[in-house]
XYZ file of C-alpha atoms in Angstrom:
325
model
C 28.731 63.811 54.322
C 31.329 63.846 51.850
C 32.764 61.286 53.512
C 29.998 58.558 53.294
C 29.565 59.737 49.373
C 32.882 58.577 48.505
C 32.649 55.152 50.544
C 29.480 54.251 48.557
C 31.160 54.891 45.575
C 34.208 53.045 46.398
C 31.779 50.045 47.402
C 30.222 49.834 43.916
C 33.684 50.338 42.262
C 34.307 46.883 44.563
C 31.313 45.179 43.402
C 31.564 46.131 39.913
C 35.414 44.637 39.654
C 34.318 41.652 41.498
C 31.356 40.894 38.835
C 33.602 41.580 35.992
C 36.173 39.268 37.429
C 33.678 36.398 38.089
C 32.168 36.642 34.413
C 35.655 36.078 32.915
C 36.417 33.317 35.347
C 33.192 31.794 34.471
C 33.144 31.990 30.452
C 35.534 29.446 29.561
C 33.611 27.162 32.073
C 30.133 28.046 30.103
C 31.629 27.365 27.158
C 33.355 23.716 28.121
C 29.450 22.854 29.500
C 28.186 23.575 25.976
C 30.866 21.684 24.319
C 30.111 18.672 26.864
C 26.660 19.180 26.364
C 26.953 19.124 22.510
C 29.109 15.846 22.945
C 26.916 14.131 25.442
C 23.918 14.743 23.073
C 22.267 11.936 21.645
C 22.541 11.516 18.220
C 19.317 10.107 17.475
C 18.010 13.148 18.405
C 19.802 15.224 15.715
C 17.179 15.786 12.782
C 19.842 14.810 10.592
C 19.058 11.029 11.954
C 15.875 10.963 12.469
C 14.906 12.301 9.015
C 15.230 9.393 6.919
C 15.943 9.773 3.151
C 13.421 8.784 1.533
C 13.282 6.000 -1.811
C 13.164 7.811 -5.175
C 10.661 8.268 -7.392
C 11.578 7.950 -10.952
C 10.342 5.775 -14.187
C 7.321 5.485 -16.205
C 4.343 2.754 -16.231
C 5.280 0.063 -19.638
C 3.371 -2.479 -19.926
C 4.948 -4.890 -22.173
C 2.241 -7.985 -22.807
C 2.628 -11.058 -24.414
C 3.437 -10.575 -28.446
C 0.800 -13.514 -28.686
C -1.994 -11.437 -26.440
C -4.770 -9.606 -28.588
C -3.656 -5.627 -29.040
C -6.639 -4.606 -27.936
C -10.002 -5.374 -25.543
C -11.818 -4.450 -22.682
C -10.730 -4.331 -18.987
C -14.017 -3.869 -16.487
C -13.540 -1.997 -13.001
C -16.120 -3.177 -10.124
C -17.992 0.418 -9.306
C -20.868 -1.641 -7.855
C -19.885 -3.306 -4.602
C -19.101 0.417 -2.874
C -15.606 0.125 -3.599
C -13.387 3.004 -1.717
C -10.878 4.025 -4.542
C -10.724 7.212 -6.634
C -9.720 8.264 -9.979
C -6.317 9.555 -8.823
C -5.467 5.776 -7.110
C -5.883 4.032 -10.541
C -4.629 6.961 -13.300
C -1.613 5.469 -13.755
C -2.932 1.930 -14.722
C -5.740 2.866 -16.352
C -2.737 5.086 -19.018
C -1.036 2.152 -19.228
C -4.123 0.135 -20.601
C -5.065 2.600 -22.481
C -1.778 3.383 -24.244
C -2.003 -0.676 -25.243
C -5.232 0.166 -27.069
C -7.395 -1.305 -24.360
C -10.806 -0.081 -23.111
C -11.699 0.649 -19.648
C -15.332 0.865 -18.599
C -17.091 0.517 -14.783
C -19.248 -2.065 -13.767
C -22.324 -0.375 -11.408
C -25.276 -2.338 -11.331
C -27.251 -4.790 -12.321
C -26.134 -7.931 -15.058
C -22.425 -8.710 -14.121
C -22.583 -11.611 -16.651
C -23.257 -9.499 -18.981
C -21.200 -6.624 -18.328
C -18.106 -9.181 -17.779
C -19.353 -10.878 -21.589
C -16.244 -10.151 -23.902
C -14.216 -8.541 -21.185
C -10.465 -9.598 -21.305
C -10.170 -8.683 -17.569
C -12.178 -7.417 -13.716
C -10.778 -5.459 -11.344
C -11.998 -5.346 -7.757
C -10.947 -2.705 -5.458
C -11.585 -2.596 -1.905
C -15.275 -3.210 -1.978
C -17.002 -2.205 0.869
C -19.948 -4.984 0.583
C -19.827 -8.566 0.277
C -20.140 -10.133 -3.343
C -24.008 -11.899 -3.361
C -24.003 -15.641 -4.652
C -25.596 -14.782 -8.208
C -22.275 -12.270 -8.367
C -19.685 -14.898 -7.821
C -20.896 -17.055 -9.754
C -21.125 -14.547 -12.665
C -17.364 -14.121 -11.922
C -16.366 -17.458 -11.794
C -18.021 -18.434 -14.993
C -15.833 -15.706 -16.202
C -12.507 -16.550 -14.677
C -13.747 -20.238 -15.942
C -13.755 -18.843 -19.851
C -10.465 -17.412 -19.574
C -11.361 -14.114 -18.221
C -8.755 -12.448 -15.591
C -9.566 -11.509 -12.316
C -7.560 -9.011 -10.091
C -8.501 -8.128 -6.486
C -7.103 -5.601 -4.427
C -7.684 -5.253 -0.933
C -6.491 -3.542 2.598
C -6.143 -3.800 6.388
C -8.815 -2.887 8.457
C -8.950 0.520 9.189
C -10.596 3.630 11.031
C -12.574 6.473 9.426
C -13.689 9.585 10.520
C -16.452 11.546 9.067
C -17.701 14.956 9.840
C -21.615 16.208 9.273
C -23.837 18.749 10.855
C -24.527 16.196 13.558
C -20.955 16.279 14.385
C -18.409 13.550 13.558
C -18.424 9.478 13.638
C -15.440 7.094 13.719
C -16.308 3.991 11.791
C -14.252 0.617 11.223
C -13.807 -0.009 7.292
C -12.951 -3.336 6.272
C -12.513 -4.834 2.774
C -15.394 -7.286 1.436
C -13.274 -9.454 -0.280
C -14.193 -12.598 1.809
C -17.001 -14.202 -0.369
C -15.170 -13.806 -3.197
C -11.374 -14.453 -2.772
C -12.198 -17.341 -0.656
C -14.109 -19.121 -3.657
C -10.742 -19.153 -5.450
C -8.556 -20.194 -1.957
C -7.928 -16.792 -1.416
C -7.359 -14.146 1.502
C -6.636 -10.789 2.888
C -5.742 -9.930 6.567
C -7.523 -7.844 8.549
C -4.396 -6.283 10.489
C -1.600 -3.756 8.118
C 2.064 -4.626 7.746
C 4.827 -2.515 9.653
C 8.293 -2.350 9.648
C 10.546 0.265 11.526
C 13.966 -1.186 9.859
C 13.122 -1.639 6.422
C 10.812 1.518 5.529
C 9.956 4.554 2.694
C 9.578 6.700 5.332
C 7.550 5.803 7.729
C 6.962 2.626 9.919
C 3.745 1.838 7.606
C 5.708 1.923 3.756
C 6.979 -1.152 4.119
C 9.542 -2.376 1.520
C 8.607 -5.297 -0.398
C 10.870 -7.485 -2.367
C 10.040 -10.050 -5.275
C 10.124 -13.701 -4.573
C 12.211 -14.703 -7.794
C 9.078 -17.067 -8.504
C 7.212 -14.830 -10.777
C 7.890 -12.573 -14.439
C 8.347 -9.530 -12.204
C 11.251 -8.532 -14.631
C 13.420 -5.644 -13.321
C 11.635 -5.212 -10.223
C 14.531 -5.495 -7.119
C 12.453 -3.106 -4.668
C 9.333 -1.395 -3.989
C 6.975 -0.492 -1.554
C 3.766 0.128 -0.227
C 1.721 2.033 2.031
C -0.513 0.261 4.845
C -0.833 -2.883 2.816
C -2.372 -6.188 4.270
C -0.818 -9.824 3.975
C -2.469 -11.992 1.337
C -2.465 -15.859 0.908
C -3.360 -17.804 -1.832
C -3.767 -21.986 -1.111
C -1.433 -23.471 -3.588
C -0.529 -20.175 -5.093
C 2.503 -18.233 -6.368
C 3.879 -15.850 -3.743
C 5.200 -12.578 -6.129
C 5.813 -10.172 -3.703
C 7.257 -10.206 0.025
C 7.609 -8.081 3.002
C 11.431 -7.468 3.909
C 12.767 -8.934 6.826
C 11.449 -7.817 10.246
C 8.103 -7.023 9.374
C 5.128 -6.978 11.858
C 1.830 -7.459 12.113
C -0.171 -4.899 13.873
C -1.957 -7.331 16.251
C 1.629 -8.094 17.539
C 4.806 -6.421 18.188
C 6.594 -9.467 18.553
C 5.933 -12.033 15.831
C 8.128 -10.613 12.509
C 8.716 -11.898 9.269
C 8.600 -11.731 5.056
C 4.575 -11.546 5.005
C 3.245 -12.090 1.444
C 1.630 -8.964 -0.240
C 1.166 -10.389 -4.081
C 0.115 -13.623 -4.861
C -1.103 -15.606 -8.024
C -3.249 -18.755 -8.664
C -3.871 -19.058 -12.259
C -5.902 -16.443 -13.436
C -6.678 -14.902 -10.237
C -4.097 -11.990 -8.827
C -4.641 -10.627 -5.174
C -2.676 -7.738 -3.952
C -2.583 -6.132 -0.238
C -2.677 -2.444 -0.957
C -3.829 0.016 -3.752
C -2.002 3.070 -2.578
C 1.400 1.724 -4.133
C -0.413 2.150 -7.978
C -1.586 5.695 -7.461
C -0.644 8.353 -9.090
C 1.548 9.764 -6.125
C 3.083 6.498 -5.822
C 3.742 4.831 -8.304
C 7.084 5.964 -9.569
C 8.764 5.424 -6.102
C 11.055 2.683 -6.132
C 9.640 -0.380 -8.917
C 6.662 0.662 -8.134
C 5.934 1.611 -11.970
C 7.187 -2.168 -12.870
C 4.725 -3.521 -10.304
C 1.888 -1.685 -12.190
C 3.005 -3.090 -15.501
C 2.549 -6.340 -14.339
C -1.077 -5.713 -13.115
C -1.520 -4.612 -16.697
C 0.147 -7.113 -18.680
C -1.451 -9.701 -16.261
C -5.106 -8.061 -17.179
C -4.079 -7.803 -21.106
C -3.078 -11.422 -21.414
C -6.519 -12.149 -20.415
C -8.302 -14.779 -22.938
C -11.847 -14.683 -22.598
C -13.456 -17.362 -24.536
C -17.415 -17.359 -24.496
C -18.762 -21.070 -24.599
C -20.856 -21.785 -27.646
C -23.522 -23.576 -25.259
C -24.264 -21.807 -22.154
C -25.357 -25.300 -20.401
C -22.397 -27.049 -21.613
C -19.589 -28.168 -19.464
C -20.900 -27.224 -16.074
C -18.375 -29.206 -14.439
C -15.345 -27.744 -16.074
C -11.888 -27.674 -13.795
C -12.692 -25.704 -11.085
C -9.135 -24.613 -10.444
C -9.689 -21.522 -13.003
C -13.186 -20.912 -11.798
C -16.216 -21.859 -13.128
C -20.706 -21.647 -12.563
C -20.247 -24.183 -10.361
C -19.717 -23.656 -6.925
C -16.937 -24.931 -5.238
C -17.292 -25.159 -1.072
C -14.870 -23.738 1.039
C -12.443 -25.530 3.135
């Protein structure tokens, strides 16, 4: 009995050496596969690299207009064409016209004409519904007497909404056709992406002035799901960086325009960049002075005979309509 006893325990004393043995053979051999494995790792795995740093946000919003330009007026914001922008996406503007003594009122309903009377400057927004013929031609008597006009517009894109009937994915598109294409003007329907040169993310594109405009100390900035813009025998301000796509297509890249100007007429490809979240990242802040020095240097000039000169130069806009190519 006693016998047996003692050659079970001699058999686990066995065992037990030859496990103790085998972990200290092993261990240096665990620890060379981790080192391997730790070498042999990708490094565009490590969150280190795929965490990119993003552009700074620093500076203020100073407008600095024309010494000639009147120190104070009125700037109108379009309120009645369903325009998808909130208070928070044009703060920082609006503080810079007001600072330079200007007024800022909406436009909802009803006269344009005679909302836009004595206004230095309109801003359109991302409408949501087309501009009517009577409303275009109220703004292009405007633009016609000197009046400035600023539209802002974006890609197509998809909303969601939630009710009690449960939720609804829509496609929102910007209404800008009837009305930027009376002054040779565009947006695209498709948003700008760029995985190289980004704030980010794929869809903050960095944007670059064209040297061909007063964008004075402006050498970078960015924005956020922005649309290319054309104007026919326009000023290109602002330009995609290298190696940008278009969303239809993953293999046609370029320098897409995102700001252009023809005469008193300024079209932009994104309203995100001027918000108040925004618009101290990069020149940003610079980019929003212009807007406002563009609106301030506005000249309105109301004709003494409303029937005179119907067939004034149509290349600042005027009542007269002007077909489209």
């Amino acid at each position: 009995m006693w016998r047996r006893e003692l050659a079970k325990r001699l058999v686990v004393l066995v065992l037990t050496v030859a496990v103790v043995l085998a972990v200290a053979a092993g261990g240096p051999m665990l620890l060379q596969e981790d080192e391997e494995r730790a070498t042999l790792q990708n490094p565009e795995y490590e969150p280190d690299a795929v965490v990119p740093d993003p552009v700074a946000a620093t500076g203020t919003v100073d407008a600095n207009p024309d010494p000639s330009a009147d120190d104070s007026g009125t700037v109108v914001i379009d309120r009645g064409h369903s325009n998808r922008f909130s208070r928070a996406d044009i703060e920082p503007l609006v503080d810079a016209l007001v600072r330079e003594g200007y007024n800022v009122r909406y436009y909802t309903d009803g006269d344009l004409a005679g909302v836009l009377e004595g206004a230095d400057a309109f801003l359109v927004i991302d409408p949501g519904t087309e501009y009517l013929p009577g409303d275009i031609d109220d703004v292009r008597q405007f633009t016609g007497n000197g009046g400035r006009l600023v539209m802002i517009g974006e890609p197509d894109r998809t909303a969601v909404s939630a009710s009690l009937l449960g939720t609804s994915i829509q496609n929102q598109e910007t209404r800008l056709t009837t009305l930027a294409s009376r002054y040779r003007m565009s947006v695209d329907t498709e948003y700008l992406y760029n995985q190289e040169n980004a704030d980010g993310t794929f869809k903050h594109i960095l944007v670059r002035p064209t040297g061909d405009g007063e964008l004075d100390g402006v050498e970078q900035t960015t924005m956020y799901t922005a649309a290319a813009v054309t104007a026919q025998n326009g000023t290109v301000l602002l330009r995609s960086a290298p190696s940008t796509h278009k969303s239809g297509s993953d293999e046609v890249t370029g320098e897409y325009p995102v700001m252009v100007q023809r005469n008193d007429v300024l079209l932009l490809g994104d309203k995100t960049f001027m918000s108040g979240e925004r618009y101290r990242v990069a020149d940003n802040e610079q980019v929003v002075a212009y807007v406002a020095e563009f609106m301030i240097e506005g000249d309105y000039q109301a004709p003494p005979d409303e029937d005179a000169d119907d067939e004034q130069d149509s290349e600042n806009g005027t009542a007269t309509p002007m077909p489209v190519a």
